[in-house]
Coordinates of N, CA and C in Angstrom, one line a residue:
M24 N 19.0 9.9 -6.8 CA 18.0 8.9 -6.2 C 17.9 9.1 -4.8
D25 N 16.7 9.3 -4.3 CA 16.4 9.4 -2.8 C 16.5 8.0 -2.3
R26 N 17.2 7.9 -1.1 CA 17.3 6.7 -0.4 C 16.9 6.8 1.1
F27 N 16.3 5.8 1.6 CA 16.0 5.8 3.1 C 16.3 4.3 3.5
R28 N 17.2 4.2 4.6 CA 17.6 2.9 5.1 C 16.9 2.6 6.4
L29 N 16.3 1.5 6.4 CA 15.6 1.0 7.6 C 16.3 -0.3 8.2
R30 N 16.5 -0.1 9.5 CA 17.2 -1.3 10.2 C 16.2 -1.9 11.1
L31 N 15.9 -3.2 10.9 CA 14.9 -3.9 11.7 C 15.6 -5.0 12.6
G32 N 15.1 -5.2 13.7 CA 15.6 -6.3 14.6 C 16.4 -5.6 15.6
E33 N 16.9 -6.6 16.6 CA 17.7 -6.2 17.7 C 18.9 -7.2 17.8
G34 N 20.0 -6.6 18.4 CA 21.2 -7.5 18.6 C 21.7 -8.0 17.3
G35 N 22.1 -9.3 17.3 CA 22.7 -9.8 16.0 C 21.8 -10.2 14.9
D36 N 20.5 -10.1 15.2 CA 19.6 -10.5 14.2 C 18.9 -9.3 13.6
T37 N 19.6 -8.6 12.9 CA 19.0 -7.4 12.2 C 19.0 -7.5 10.7
L38 N 18.1 -6.8 10.1 CA 17.9 -6.6 8.7 C 18.0 -5.2 8.3
S39 N 18.8 -4.9 7.4 CA 18.9 -3.5 6.9 C 18.4 -3.5 5.4
L40 N 17.3 -2.7 5.2 CA 16.7 -2.5 3.9 C 16.9 -1.1 3.5
T41 N 17.1 -0.9 2.1 CA 17.2 0.4 1.6 C 16.0 0.6 0.7
F42 N 15.2 1.7 0.9 CA 14.0 2.1 0.1 C 14.6 3.3 -0.8
A43 N 14.2 3.2 -2.1 CA 14.7 4.4 -2.9 C 13.7 4.5 -4.0
I44 N 13.5 5.6 -4.6 CA 12.8 5.9 -5.8 C 13.9 5.8 -6.9
E45 N 13.8 4.7 -7.8 CA 14.8 4.6 -8.8 C 14.1 4.7 -10.3
P46 N 14.9 5.3 -11.2 CA 14.5 5.3 -12.6 C 14.1 3.9 -13.0
L47 N 13.0 3.8 -13.7 CA 12.7 2.5 -14.2 C 13.6 1.7 -15.1
V48 N 14.3 2.6 -15.9 CA 15.4 2.0 -16.8 C 16.5 1.3 -16.0
K49 N 16.8 1.8 -14.8 CA 17.8 1.2 -14.0 C 17.4 -0.1 -13.4
C50 N 16.1 -0.2 -13.0 CA 15.7 -1.5 -12.3 C 14.8 -2.4 -13.0
W51 N 14.5 -2.1 -14.3 CA 13.5 -2.8 -15.0 C 13.7 -4.3 -15.1
N52 N 14.9 -4.8 -15.5 CA 15.2 -6.2 -15.5 C 15.0 -6.9 -14.3
E53 N 15.5 -6.4 -13.1 CA 15.2 -6.9 -11.8 C 13.7 -6.9 -11.4
Y54 N 13.1 -5.8 -11.7 CA 11.7 -5.7 -11.5 C 10.9 -6.8 -12.1
V55 N 11.1 -7.0 -13.4 CA 10.4 -8.0 -14.2 C 10.6 -9.4 -13.5
E56 N 11.8 -9.7 -13.2 CA 12.1 -11.0 -12.6 C 11.4 -11.2 -11.3
V57 N 11.4 -10.2 -10.4 CA 10.6 -10.4 -9.1 C 9.1 -10.2 -9.3
S58 N 8.8 -9.3 -10.2 CA 7.3 -9.2 -10.4 C 6.6 -10.3 -11.1
S59 N 7.4 -11.1 -11.8 CA 6.8 -12.4 -12.3 C 6.5 -13.3 -11.3
L60 N 7.3 -13.3 -10.2 CA 6.9 -14.2 -9.0 C 5.7 -13.7 -8.4
H61 N 5.6 -12.4 -8.3 CA 4.5 -11.7 -7.7 C 3.1 -12.1 -8.5
W62 N 3.2 -12.0 -9.9 CA 2.1 -12.4 -10.7 C 1.8 -13.8 -10.6
K63 N 2.7 -14.7 -10.5 CA 2.3 -16.1 -10.3 C 1.6 -16.4 -9.0
E64 N 2.1 -15.6 -8.0 CA 1.5 -15.9 -6.6 C 0.1 -15.3 -6.5
T65 N -0.1 -14.1 -7.1 CA -1.3 -13.4 -6.8 C -2.3 -13.1 -7.9
E66 N -1.9 -13.3 -9.1 CA -2.7 -12.8 -10.3 C -3.0 -13.9 -11.3
E67 N -2.0 -14.7 -11.6 CA -2.1 -15.6 -12.8 C -3.3 -16.5 -12.6
Y68 N -3.3 -17.2 -11.4 CA -4.4 -18.2 -11.2 C -5.8 -17.6 -11.3
R69 N -5.9 -16.2 -11.1 CA -7.2 -15.6 -11.0 C -7.6 -15.1 -12.5
H70 N -6.7 -14.7 -13.2 CA -7.0 -14.1 -14.4 C -6.7 -15.1 -15.7
G71 N -5.6 -16.0 -15.5 CA -5.3 -16.8 -16.5 C -4.5 -16.2 -17.7
Y72 N -4.2 -15.0 -17.5 CA -3.4 -14.3 -18.6 C -1.9 -14.4 -18.3
P73 N -1.0 -14.5 -19.4 CA 0.4 -14.5 -19.2 C 0.9 -13.2 -18.7
Y74 N 2.0 -13.2 -18.0 CA 2.6 -12.0 -17.5 C 3.3 -11.4 -18.7
N75 N 3.0 -10.1 -19.0 CA 3.5 -9.3 -20.1 C 3.5 -7.9 -19.9
P76 N 4.4 -7.3 -18.9 CA 4.4 -5.9 -18.7 C 5.0 -5.1 -19.8
S77 N 4.5 -3.9 -20.1 CA 5.0 -3.1 -21.1 C 6.0 -2.1 -20.6
F78 N 7.2 -2.3 -21.0 CA 8.2 -1.4 -20.6 C 8.0 -0.1 -21.3
D79 N 7.6 -0.1 -22.5 CA 7.4 1.2 -23.1 C 6.4 2.2 -22.5
R80 N 5.3 1.6 -22.1 CA 4.3 2.4 -21.4 C 4.8 2.8 -20.0
Y81 N 5.2 1.8 -19.3 CA 5.8 2.1 -17.9 C 6.9 3.2 -17.9
N82 N 7.8 3.0 -18.9 CA 8.9 4.0 -19.0 C 8.4 5.4 -19.5
Q83 N 7.4 5.4 -20.3 CA 6.8 6.7 -20.8 C 6.2 7.4 -19.6
Y84 N 5.5 6.7 -18.7 CA 4.9 7.4 -17.6 C 6.1 7.8 -16.5
D85 N 7.0 6.9 -16.4 CA 8.1 7.2 -15.5 C 8.9 8.6 -15.9
R86 N 9.1 8.6 -17.2 CA 9.8 9.8 -17.8 C 8.9 11.0 -17.6
A87 N 7.6 10.9 -17.7 CA 6.7 12.0 -17.6 C 6.5 12.5 -16.1
G88 N 7.0 11.7 -15.2 CA 6.8 12.0 -13.8 C 5.4 11.5 -13.4
W89 N 4.8 10.6 -14.0 CA 3.6 10.0 -13.6 C 3.6 8.8 -12.9
F90 N 4.7 8.1 -12.9 CA 4.9 6.8 -12.3 C 6.3 6.8 -11.5
F91 N 6.2 6.3 -10.4 CA 7.4 6.2 -9.5 C 7.6 4.7 -9.1
M92 N 8.8 4.2 -9.2 CA 9.1 2.9 -8.7 C 9.9 3.0 -7.4
V93 N 9.2 2.6 -6.3 CA 10.0 2.6 -5.1 C 10.5 1.2 -4.9
T94 N 11.9 1.1 -4.8 CA 12.5 -0.2 -4.7 C 12.8 -0.5 -3.3
V95 N 12.9 -1.7 -2.8 CA 13.4 -2.1 -1.5 C 14.5 -3.2 -1.8
R96 N 15.7 -2.8 -1.2 CA 16.8 -3.6 -1.5 C 17.5 -4.0 -0.2
D97 N 17.9 -5.3 -0.3 CA 18.8 -5.9 0.8 C 20.2 -5.9 0.2
G98 N 21.0 -4.9 0.5 CA 22.3 -4.8 -0.3 C 21.9 -4.3 -1.6
E99 N 22.4 -5.1 -2.6 CA 22.1 -4.8 -3.9 C 20.9 -5.6 -4.5
R100 N 20.4 -6.5 -3.7 CA 19.3 -7.4 -4.2 C 17.9 -6.7 -4.1
L101 N 17.2 -6.7 -5.1 CA 15.8 -6.2 -5.1 C 14.9 -7.3 -4.3
V102 N 14.3 -6.9 -3.3 CA 13.5 -7.8 -2.5 C 12.0 -7.4 -2.3
G103 N 11.8 -6.1 -2.9 CA 10.4 -5.7 -2.9 C 10.3 -4.4 -3.7
Y104 N 9.1 -4.0 -3.9 CA 8.9 -2.7 -4.6 C 7.4 -2.2 -4.4
S105 N 7.2 -1.0 -4.8 CA 5.9 -0.4 -4.9 C 5.9 0.6 -6.1
G106 N 4.9 0.3 -7.0 CA 4.7 1.1 -8.1 C 3.6 2.1 -7.8
I107 N 3.9 3.5 -8.1 CA 2.8 4.5 -7.7 C 2.6 5.5 -8.8
Y108 N 1.4 5.6 -9.2 CA 1.1 6.6 -10.2 C 0.7 7.9 -9.5
L109 N 1.3 9.0 -10.0 CA 1.0 10.4 -9.4 C 0.5 11.3 -10.6
T110 N -0.8 11.6 -10.5 CA -1.4 12.3 -11.6 C -2.5 13.2 -11.1
P111 N -2.8 14.3 -11.9 CA -3.9 15.2 -11.4 C -5.2 14.4 -11.5
S112 N -5.9 14.8 -10.3 CA -7.3 14.1 -10.3 C -8.2 14.7 -11.6
M113 N -8.9 13.8 -12.1 CA -9.8 14.2 -13.2 C -11.0 15.2 -12.7
Y114 N -11.1 15.1 -11.3 CA -12.3 15.9 -10.8 C -11.8 17.2 -10.2
T115 N -10.6 17.2 -9.6 CA -10.2 18.4 -8.8 C -8.9 19.1 -9.4
Q116 N -8.3 18.3 -10.2 CA -6.9 18.7 -10.8 C -5.9 18.8 -9.7
R117 N -6.2 18.3 -8.5 CA -5.1 18.1 -7.5 C -4.4 16.9 -7.6
L118 N -3.2 16.8 -7.3 CA -2.4 15.5 -7.5 C -2.9 14.4 -6.5
I119 N -3.0 13.3 -7.1 CA -3.5 12.1 -6.3 C -2.4 11.0 -6.6
A120 N -2.2 10.2 -5.6 CA -1.3 9.0 -5.8 C -2.3 7.8 -5.8
T121 N -2.0 6.8 -6.8 CA -2.7 5.5 -6.9 C -1.6 4.5 -6.8
E122 N -1.8 3.5 -6.0 CA -0.9 2.3 -5.9 C -1.2 1.4 -7.1
D123 N -0.1 1.1 -7.8 CA -0.1 0.1 -8.8 C 0.1 -1.3 -8.3
T124 N 1.1 -1.4 -7.5 CA 1.5 -2.8 -7.0 C 2.4 -2.6 -5.9
V125 N 2.3 -3.6 -4.9 CA 3.2 -3.6 -3.7 C 3.6 -5.2 -3.7
F126 N 4.9 -5.4 -3.4 CA 5.3 -6.8 -3.2 C 6.6 -6.9 -2.5
F127 N 6.7 -7.9 -1.7 CA 7.9 -8.2 -1.0 C 8.1 -9.8 -1.3
L128 N 9.3 -10.2 -1.5 CA 9.6 -11.6 -1.6 C 9.2 -12.3 -0.4
P129 N 8.7 -13.5 -0.4 CA 8.1 -14.3 0.7 C 9.1 -14.3 2.0
E130 N 10.4 -14.4 1.7 CA 11.3 -14.5 2.9 C 11.5 -13.2 3.6
Y131 N 10.9 -12.1 3.0 CA 11.0 -10.8 3.7 C 9.8 -10.3 4.2
R132 N 8.8 -11.1 4.3 CA 7.5 -10.9 5.0 C 7.5 -11.5 6.3
K133 N 7.3 -10.6 7.3 CA 7.4 -11.1 8.7 C 6.3 -10.4 9.5
G134 N 5.6 -11.0 10.3 CA 4.7 -10.3 11.2 C 3.4 -10.0 10.6

């Protein structure tokens, strides 16, 4: 797993976050818990559909190398994520990245 640590702030008021690409099977339960908050905040009111992500499809894409889950952790706690599809363009066959979702818990949004 590739990791990148980011330290924010100065002096005693710092925040250290770890960004990593994690296999979906490792972080799925945490992802569903946090992303259900994301859904309630940004999607549910607009669409009226219940939150019902498909582990099987996400995992199939993850195993094929077409989907990457970038996690953001404060220690062991999942505080944010970004889901990214990486597939060949239907027009050029060059790899393109498409953002599926980006979210940080409200207490980690600053500025």
